[in-house]
Tab-separated table of C-alpha atoms and ligand atoms in Angstrom:
chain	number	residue	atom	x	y	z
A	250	UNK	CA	2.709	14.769	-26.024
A	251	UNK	CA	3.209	14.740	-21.932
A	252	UNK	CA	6.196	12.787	-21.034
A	253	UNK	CA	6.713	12.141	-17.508
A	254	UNK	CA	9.142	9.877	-15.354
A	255	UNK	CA	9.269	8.121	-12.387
A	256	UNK	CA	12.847	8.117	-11.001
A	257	UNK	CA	13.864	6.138	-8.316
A	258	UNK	CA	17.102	5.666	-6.306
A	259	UNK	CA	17.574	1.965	-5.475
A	260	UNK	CA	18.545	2.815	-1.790
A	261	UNK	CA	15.739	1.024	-0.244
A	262	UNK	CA	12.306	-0.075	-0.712
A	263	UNK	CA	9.380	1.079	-2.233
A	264	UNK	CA	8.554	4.232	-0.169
A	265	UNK	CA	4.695	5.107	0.765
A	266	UNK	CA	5.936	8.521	-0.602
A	267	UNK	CA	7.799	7.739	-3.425
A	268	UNK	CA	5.062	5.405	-4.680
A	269	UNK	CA	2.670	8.284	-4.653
A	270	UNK	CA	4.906	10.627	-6.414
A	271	UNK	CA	5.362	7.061	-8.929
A	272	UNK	CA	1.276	7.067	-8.967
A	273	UNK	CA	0.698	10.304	-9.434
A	274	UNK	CA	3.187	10.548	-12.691
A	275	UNK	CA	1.378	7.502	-14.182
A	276	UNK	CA	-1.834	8.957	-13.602
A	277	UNK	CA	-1.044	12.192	-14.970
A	278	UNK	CA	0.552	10.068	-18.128
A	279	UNK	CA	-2.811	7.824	-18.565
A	280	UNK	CA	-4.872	10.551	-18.499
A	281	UNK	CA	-3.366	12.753	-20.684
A	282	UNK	CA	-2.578	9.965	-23.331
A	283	UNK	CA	1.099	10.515	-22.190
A	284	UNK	CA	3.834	8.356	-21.502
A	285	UNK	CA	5.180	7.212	-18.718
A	286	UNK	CA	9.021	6.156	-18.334
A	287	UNK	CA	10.892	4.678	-15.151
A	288	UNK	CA	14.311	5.684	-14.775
A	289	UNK	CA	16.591	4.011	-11.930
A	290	UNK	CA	18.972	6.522	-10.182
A	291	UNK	CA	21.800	3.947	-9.374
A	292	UNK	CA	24.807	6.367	-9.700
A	293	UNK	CA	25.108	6.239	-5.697
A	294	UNK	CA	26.587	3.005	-5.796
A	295	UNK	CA	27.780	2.637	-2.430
A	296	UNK	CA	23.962	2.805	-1.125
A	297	UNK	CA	22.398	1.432	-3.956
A	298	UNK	CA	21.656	-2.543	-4.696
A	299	UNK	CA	19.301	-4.938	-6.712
A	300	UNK	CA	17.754	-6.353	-4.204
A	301	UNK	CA	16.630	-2.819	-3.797
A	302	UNK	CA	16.288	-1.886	-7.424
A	303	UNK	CA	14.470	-5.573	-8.124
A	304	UNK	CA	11.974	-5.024	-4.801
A	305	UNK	CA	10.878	-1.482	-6.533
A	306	UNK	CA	10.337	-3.243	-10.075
A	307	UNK	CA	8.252	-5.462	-8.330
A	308	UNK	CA	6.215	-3.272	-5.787
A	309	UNK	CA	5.522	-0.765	-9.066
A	310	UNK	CA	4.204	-4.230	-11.448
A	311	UNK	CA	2.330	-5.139	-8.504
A	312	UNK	CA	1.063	-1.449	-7.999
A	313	UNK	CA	-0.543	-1.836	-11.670
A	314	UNK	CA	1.850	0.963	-12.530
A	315	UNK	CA	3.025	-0.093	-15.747
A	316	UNK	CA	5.508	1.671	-17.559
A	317	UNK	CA	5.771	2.318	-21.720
A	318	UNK	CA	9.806	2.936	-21.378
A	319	UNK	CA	12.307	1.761	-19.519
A	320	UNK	CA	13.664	0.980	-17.027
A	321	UNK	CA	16.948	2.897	-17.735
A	322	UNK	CA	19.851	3.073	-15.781
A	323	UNK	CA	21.715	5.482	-15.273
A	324	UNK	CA	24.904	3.780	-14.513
A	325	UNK	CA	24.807	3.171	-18.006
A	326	UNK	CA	24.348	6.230	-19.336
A	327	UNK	CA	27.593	7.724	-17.649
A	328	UNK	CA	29.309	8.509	-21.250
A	329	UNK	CA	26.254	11.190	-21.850
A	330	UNK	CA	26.851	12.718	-19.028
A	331	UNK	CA	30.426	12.982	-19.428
A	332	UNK	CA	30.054	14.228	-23.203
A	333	UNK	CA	27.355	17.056	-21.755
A	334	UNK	CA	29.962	17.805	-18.681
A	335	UNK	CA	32.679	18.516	-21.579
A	336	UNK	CA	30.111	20.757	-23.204
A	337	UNK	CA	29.649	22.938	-20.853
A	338	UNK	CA	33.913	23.064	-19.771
A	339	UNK	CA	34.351	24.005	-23.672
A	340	UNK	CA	31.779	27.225	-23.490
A	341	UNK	CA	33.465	28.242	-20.088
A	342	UNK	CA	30.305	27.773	-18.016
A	343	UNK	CA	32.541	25.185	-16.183
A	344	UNK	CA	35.609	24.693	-14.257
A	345	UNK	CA	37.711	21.812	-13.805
A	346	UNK	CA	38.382	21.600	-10.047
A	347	UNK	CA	41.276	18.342	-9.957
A	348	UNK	CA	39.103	15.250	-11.651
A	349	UNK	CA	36.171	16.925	-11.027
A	350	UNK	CA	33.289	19.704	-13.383
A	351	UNK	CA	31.869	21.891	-11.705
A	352	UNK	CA	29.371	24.430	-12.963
A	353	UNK	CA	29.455	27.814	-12.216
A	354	UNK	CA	26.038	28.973	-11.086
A	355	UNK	CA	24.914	32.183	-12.566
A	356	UNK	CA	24.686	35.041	-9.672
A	357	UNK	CA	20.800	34.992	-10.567
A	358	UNK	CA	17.295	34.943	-8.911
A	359	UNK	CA	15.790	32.426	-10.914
A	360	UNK	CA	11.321	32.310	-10.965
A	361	UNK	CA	10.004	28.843	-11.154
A	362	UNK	CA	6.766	28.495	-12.254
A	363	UNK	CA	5.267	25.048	-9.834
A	364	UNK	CA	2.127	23.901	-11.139
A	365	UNK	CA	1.182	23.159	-7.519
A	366	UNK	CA	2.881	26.448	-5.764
A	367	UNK	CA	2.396	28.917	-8.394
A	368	UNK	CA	5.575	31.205	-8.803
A	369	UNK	CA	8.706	30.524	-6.394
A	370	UNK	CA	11.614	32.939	-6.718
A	371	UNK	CA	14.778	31.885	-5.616
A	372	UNK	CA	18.268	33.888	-5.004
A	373	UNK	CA	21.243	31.585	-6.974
A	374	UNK	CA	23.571	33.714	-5.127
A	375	UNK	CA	23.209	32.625	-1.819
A	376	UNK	CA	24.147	28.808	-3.889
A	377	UNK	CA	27.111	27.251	-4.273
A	378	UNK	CA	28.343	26.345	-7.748
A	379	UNK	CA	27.418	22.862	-8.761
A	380	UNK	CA	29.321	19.894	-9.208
A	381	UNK	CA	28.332	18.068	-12.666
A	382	UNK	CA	30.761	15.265	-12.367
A	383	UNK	CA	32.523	14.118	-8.831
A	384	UNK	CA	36.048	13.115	-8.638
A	385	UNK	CA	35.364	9.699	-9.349
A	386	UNK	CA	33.522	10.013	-12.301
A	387	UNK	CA	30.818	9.751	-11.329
A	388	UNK	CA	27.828	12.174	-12.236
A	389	UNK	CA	25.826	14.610	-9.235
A	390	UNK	CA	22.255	13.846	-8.963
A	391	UNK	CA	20.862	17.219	-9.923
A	392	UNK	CA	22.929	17.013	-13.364
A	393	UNK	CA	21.864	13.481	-14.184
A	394	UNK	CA	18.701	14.221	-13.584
A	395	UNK	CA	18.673	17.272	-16.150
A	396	UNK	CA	20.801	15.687	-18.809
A	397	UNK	CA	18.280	12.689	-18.820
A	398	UNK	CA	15.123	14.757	-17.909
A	399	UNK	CA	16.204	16.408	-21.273
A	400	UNK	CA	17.097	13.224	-24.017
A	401	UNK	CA	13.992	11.465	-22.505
A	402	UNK	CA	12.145	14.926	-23.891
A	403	UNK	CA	9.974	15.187	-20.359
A	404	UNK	CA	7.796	17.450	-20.211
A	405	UNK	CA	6.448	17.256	-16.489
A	406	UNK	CA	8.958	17.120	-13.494
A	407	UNK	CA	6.155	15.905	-10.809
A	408	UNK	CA	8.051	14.935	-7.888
A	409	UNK	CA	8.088	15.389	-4.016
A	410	UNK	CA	8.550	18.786	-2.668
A	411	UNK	CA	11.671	18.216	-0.649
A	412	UNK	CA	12.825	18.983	-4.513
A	413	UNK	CA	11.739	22.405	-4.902
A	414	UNK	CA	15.644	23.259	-3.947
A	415	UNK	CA	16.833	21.372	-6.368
A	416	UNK	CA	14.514	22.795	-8.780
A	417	UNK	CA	16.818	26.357	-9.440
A	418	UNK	CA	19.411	24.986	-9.734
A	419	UNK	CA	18.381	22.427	-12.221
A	420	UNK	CA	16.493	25.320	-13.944
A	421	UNK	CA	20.154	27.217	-14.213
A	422	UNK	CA	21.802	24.181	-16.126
A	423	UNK	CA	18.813	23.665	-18.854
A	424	UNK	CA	19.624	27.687	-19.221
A	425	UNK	CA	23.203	26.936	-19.618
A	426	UNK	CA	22.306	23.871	-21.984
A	427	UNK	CA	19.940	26.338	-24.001
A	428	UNK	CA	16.708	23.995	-23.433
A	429	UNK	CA	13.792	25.157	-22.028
A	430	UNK	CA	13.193	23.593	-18.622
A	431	UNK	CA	9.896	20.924	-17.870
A	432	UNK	CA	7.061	21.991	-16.116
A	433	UNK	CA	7.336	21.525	-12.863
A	434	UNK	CA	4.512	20.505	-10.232
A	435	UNK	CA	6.162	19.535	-6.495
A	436	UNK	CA	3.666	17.458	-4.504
A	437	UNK	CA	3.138	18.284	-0.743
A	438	UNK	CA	4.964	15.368	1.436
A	439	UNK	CA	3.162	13.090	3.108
A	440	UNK	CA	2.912	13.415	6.817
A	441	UNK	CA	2.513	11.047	9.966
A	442	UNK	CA	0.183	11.360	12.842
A	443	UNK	CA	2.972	13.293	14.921
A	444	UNK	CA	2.676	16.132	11.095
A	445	UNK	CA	6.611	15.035	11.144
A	446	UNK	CA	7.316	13.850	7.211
A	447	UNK	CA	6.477	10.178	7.590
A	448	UNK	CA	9.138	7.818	8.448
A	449	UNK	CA	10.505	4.510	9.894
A	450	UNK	CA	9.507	5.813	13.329
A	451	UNK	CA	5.994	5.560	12.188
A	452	UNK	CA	6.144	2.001	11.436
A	453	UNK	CA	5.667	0.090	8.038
A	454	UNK	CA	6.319	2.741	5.646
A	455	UNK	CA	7.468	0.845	2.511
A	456	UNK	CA	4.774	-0.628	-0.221
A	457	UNK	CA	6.357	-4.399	0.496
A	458	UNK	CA	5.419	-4.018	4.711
A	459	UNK	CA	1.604	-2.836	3.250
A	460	UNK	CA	1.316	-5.610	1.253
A	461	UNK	CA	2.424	-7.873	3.827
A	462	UNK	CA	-0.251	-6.867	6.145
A	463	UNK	CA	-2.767	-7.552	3.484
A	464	UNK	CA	-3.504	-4.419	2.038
A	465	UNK	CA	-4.818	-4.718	-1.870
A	466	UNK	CA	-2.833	-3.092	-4.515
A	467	UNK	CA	-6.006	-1.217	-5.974
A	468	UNK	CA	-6.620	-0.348	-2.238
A	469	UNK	CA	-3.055	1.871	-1.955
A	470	UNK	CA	-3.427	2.718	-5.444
A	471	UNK	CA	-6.933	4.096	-4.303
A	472	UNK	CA	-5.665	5.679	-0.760
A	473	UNK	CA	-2.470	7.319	-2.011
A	474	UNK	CA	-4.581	8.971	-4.848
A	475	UNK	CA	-6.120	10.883	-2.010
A	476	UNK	CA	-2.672	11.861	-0.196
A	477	UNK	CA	-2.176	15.427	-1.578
A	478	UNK	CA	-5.350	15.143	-4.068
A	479	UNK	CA	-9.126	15.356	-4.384
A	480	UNK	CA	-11.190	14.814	-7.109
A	481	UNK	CA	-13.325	17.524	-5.784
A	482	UNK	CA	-16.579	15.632	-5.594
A	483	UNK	CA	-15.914	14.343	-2.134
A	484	UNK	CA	-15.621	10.791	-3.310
A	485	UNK	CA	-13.508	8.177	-1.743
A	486	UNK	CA	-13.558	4.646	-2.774
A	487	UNK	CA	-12.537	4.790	-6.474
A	488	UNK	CA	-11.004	2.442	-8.729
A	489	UNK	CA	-7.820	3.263	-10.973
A	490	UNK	CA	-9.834	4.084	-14.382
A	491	UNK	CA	-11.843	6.649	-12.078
A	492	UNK	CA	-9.443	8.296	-10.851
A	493	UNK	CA	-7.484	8.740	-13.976
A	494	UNK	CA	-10.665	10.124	-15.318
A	495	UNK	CA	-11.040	12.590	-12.640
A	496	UNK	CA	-7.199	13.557	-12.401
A	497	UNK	CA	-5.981	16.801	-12.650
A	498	UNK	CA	-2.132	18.436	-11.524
A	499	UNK	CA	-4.605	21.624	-10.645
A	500	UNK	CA	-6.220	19.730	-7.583
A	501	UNK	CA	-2.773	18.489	-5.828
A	502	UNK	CA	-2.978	20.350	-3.028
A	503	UNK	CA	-0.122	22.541	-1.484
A	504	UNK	CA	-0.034	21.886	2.001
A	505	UNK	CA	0.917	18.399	3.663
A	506	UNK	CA	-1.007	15.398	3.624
A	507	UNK	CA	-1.807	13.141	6.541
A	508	UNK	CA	-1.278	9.599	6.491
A	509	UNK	CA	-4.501	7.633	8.178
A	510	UNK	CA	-4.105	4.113	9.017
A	511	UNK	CA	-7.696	3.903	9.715
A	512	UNK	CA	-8.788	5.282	6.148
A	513	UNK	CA	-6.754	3.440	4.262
A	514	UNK	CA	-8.209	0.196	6.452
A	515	UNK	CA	-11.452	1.587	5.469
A	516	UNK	CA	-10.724	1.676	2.128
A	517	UNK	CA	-9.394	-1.611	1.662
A	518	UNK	CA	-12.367	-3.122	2.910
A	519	UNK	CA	-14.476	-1.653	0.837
A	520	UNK	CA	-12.238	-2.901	-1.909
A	521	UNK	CA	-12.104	-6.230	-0.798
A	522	UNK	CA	-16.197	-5.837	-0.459
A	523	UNK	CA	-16.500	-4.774	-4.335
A	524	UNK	CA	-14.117	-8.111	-4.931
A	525	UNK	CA	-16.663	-10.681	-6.881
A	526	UNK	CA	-16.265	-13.987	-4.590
A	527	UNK	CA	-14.050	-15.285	-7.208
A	528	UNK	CA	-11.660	-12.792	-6.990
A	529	UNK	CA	-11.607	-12.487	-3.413
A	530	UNK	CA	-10.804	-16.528	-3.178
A	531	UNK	CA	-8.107	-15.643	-5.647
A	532	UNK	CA	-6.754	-12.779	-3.788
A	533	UNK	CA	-7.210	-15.065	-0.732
A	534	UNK	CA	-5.618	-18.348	-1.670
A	535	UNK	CA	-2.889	-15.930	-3.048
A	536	UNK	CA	-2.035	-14.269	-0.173
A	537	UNK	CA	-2.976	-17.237	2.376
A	538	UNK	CA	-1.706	-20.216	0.511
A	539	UNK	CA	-3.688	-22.343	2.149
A	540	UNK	CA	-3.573	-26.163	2.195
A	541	UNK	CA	-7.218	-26.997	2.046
A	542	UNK	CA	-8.500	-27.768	-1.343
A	543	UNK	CA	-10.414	-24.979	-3.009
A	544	UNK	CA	-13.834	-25.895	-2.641
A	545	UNK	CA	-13.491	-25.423	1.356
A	546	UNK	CA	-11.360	-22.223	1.497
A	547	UNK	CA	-15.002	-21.048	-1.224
A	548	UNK	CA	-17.097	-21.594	1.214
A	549	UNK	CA	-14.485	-20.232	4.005
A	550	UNK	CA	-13.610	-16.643	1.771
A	551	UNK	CA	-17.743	-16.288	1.785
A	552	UNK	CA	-18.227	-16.480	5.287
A	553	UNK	CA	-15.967	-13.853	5.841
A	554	UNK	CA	-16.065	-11.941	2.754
A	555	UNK	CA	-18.596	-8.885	4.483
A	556	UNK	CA	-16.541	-8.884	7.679
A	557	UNK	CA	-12.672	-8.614	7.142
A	558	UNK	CA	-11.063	-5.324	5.861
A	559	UNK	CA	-7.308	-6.464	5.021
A	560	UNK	CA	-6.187	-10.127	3.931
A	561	UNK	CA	-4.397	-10.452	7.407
A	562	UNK	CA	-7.569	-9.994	8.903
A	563	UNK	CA	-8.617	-13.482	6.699
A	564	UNK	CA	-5.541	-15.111	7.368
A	565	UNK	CA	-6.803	-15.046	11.021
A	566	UNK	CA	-10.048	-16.087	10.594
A	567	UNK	CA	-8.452	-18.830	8.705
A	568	UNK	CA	-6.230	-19.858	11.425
A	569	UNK	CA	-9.213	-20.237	13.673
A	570	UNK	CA	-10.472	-22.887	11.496
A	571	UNK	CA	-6.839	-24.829	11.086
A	572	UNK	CA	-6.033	-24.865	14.618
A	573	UNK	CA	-6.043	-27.493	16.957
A	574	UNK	CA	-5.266	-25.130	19.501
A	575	UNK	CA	-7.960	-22.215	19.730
A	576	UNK	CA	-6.587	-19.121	21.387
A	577	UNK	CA	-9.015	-18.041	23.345
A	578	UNK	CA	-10.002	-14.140	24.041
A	579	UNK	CA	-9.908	-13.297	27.785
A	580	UNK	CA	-12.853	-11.129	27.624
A	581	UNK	CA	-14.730	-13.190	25.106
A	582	UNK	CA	-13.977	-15.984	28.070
A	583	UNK	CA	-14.974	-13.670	30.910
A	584	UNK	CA	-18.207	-12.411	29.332
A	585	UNK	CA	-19.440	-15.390	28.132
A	586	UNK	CA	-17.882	-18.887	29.019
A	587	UNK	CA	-17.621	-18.149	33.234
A	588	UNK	CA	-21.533	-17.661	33.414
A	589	UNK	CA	-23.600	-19.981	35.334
A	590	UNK	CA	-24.813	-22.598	33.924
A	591	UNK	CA	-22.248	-22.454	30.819
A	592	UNK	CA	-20.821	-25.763	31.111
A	593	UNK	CA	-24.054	-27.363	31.719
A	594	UNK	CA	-25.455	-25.538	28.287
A	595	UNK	CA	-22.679	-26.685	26.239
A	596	UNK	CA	-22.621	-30.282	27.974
A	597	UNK	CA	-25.834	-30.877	26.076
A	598	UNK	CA	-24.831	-29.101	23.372
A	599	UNK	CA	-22.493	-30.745	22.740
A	600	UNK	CA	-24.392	-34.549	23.221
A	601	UNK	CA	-27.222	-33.185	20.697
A	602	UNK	CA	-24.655	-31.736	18.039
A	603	UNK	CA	-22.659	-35.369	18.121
A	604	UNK	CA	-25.628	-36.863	17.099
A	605	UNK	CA	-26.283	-34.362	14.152
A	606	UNK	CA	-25.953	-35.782	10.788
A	607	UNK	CA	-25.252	-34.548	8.271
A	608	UNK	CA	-23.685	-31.780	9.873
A	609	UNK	CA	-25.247	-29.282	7.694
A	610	UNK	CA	-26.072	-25.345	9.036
A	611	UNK	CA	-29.532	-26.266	8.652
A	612	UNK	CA	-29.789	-29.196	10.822
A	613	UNK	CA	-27.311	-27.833	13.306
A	614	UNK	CA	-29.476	-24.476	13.675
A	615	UNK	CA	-32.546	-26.876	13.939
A	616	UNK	CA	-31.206	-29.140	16.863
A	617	UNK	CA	-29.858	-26.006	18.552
A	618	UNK	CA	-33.501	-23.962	18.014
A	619	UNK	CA	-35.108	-27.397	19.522
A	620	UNK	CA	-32.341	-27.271	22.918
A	621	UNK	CA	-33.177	-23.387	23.410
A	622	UNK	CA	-36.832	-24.198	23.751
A	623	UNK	CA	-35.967	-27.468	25.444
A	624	UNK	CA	-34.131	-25.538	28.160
A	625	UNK	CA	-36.476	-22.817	28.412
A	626	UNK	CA	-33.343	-20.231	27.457
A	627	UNK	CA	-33.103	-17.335	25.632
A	628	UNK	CA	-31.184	-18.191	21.940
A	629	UNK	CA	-28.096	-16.292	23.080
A	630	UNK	CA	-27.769	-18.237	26.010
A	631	UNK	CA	-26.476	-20.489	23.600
A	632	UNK	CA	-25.308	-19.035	20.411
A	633	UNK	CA	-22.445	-16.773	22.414
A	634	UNK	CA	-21.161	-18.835	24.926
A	635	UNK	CA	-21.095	-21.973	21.625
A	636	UNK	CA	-19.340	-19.133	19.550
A	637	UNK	CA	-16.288	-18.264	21.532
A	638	UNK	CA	-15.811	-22.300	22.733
A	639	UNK	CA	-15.485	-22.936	19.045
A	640	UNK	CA	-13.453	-19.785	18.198
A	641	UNK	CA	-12.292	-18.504	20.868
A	642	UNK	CA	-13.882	-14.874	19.741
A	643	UNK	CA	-17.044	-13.047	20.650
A	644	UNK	CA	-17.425	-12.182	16.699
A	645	UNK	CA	-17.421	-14.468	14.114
A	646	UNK	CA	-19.313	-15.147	10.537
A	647	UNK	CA	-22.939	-16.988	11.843
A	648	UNK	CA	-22.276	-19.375	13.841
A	649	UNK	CA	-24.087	-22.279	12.535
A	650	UNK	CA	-22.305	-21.680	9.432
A	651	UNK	CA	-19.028	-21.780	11.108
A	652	UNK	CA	-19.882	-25.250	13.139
A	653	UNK	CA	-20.883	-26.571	9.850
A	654	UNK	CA	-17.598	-25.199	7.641
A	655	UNK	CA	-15.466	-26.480	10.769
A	656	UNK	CA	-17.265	-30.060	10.824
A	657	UNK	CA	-18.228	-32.550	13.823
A	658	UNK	CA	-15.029	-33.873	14.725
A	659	UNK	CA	-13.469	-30.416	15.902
A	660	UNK	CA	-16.775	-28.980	17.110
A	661	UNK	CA	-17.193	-31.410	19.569
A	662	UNK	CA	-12.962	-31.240	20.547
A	663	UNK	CA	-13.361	-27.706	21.034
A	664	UNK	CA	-16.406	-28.454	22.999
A	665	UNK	CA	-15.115	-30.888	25.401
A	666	UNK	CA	-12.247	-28.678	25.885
A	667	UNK	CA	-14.108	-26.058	26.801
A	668	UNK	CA	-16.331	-28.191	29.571
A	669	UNK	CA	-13.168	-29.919	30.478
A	670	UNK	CA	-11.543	-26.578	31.846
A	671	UNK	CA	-14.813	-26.031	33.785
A	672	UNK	CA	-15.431	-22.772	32.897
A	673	UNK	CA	-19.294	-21.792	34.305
A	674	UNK	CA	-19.036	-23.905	37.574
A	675	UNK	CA	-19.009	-22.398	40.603
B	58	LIG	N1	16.175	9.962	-7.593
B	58	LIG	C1	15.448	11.083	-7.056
B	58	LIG	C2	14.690	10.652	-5.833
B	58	LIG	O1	14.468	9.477	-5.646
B	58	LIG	C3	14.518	11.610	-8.124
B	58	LIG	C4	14.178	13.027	-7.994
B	58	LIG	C5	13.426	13.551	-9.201
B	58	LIG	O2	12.325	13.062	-9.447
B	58	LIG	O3	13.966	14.399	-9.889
B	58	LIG	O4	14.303	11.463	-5.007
């Protein structure tokens, strides 16, 4: 049965990178019929903390990436790797050096057979010996790693490829230990725009910064699938069952995989767009929580439900509803509010809409159809320069809709403000 593990160090947040290499273990686990275990690498305890350890709990749960054991720790698990350090002093393959074990590395070259790279020789005797257990008592990550890697019986090592050096010299204590080693499968790393490993430089790098600018979880689960893999049938948008279906170690690719902004934008909006209306009002009210009752923010979330392609994007929409102070767009302003004859248009337009009731999208649309013909104007003569003194934008959901959604009293504020500031006279 395949056995795999995510293992984390609690030094910071939820990496973009280390929640792929977290995905892709779970996938390879659900679509196997495996299991999939979370281990916490806390033994650096100077640089590790809960808030840390707690924030990746969190960001994996809200990932969907559910685990069947665990979490362990390995700070409590220092006794095995004491008892396995002493194991290896009593058949000489260590040394004692003061308080610390150190292994002595076999003068070997050591193959590695990578699921991803193929065969990778490597010389153990350009390496230095190992420590097992530091000074302090503490146990070295690339023992830990084995000595649990081996009582948690896991069978696939899938993990980042800044790893791969790590890899011999793991390889050389399982030999030692007389256990044959995991398969191993080292994923490419992901890359930013500049094809420098992606970090802080970049910007929002950690699952918790995504989330907070609205990305859905299926959307990252979707767009990291795609970082370093392929399904092979050139599709995109997928949903987590599909792409368990369709995953394979064979098709992780070996090169480096670029991280697109844009994509994953795309993606998420195409998410958002497969969303049922109830589940994008839950996702909405979730990630908005608004104070308008439920009913409105219905009617709000389907206005906008074809148009926005992260929750942020919403949020903003929504703010242009709440506001009783409209920012308004300088080139929305220029192109369509300082126009002759603007002020004059929206002078009436605003007397006729006052006297609309109820102020439904129907009757609005009819009193404004009537003015247009009235005036002997073209319909957008109207309809844009009425948009952007209502929302300040050039784009919006229709804009009857909107009038009727935002309701008489702030039409008509927004409207007089508009006039007021004289925009359209000469
Ligand atoms: N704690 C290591 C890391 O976060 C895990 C490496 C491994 O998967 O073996 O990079």
């Amino acid at each position: 049965m395949v056995r795999v593990r995510f293992a984390p160090s609690p030094t910071g947040y939820l990496h973009i990178g280390s929640a792929r290499t977290a995905l892709f273990n779970w996938l390879y686990a659900r679509s196997q019929g495996g299991v999939f275990i979370l281990r916490i690498e806390d033994t650096d305890q100077k640089r590790s903390s809960d808030v840390f350890m707690e924030g990746i709990i969190a960001d994996m749960k809200w990932l969907g990436l559910n685990w069947d054991e665990g979490p362990f720790f390995q700070t409590k698990r220092f006794d095995a790797y004491r008892a396995c350090a002493h194991e290896l002093l009593e058949k000489g393959l260590a040394y004692k050096d003061g308080e610390a074990i150190i292994f002595k590395i076999p003068d070997v070259k050591v193959k590695i057979h990578d699921l991803v790279h193929g065969e990778i020789e490597m010389d153990n005797t350009l390496i230095d010996d190992l420590v097992l257990m530091k000074s302090d008592g503490s146990p070295a990550y690339n023992f830990a790693c084995v000595v649990d890697d081996i009582e948690m019986q896991i069978t696939h090592v899938i993990r980042g490829d800044d790893h791969i050096s790590n890899t011999n010299k793991q390889v050389a204590l399982y030999d030692a230990l007389g256990i044959r080693p995991p398969k191993f499968a080292h994923m490419p790393l992901i890359l930013g725009p500049d094809k420098a490993p992606l970090s802080k430089r970049f910007g929002a790098v950690s699952i918790t910064d995504y989330r907070a600018m609205g990305y859905l979880p299926q959307a990252l689960v979707n767009y990291l699938s795609l970082l370093g893999w392929s399904p092979g049938d050139n599709k995109e948008f997928m949903g987590a069952e599909e792409i368990i279906k369709k995953f394979s170690l064979k098709r992780i690719n070996k090169t480096g995989a670029e991280f697109n902004l844009d994509k994953l934008r795309w993606i998420n909006g195409e998410h958002i767009r497969k969303f049922t209306l109830d589940e994008f009002v839950k996702a909405g009210m979730d990630f908005i929580k608004p104070e308008c009752g439920e009913a409105w923010f219905r009617k709000f979330a389907g206005l906008y439900h074809s148009r926005v392609k992260t929750l942020v994007e919403l949020k903003e929409e929504f703010g242009i509803f709440m506001s009783d102070d409209v920012r308004y767009n300088d080139d929305a302003v220029e192109k369509f509010l300082k126009k002759d004859k603007v002020s004059d248009i929206l002078s009436v337009t605003r007397e006729r809409l006052e006297k609309v009731d109820p102020f439904t999208q129907e009757n609005i649309e009819k009193e404004a159809r009537a003015l247009v013909a009235e005036l002997k104007i073209e319909s957008a003569d109207l309809i844009h320069p009425l948009r952007v003194a209502v929302t300040g934008k050039a784009v919006s959901a229709g804009v009857f809709e909107v009038l009727a959604l935002l309701g008489k009293d702030k039409v008509i504020k927004r409207l007089e403000k508009v006039i007021g500031a004289g925009y359209g006279r000469k």
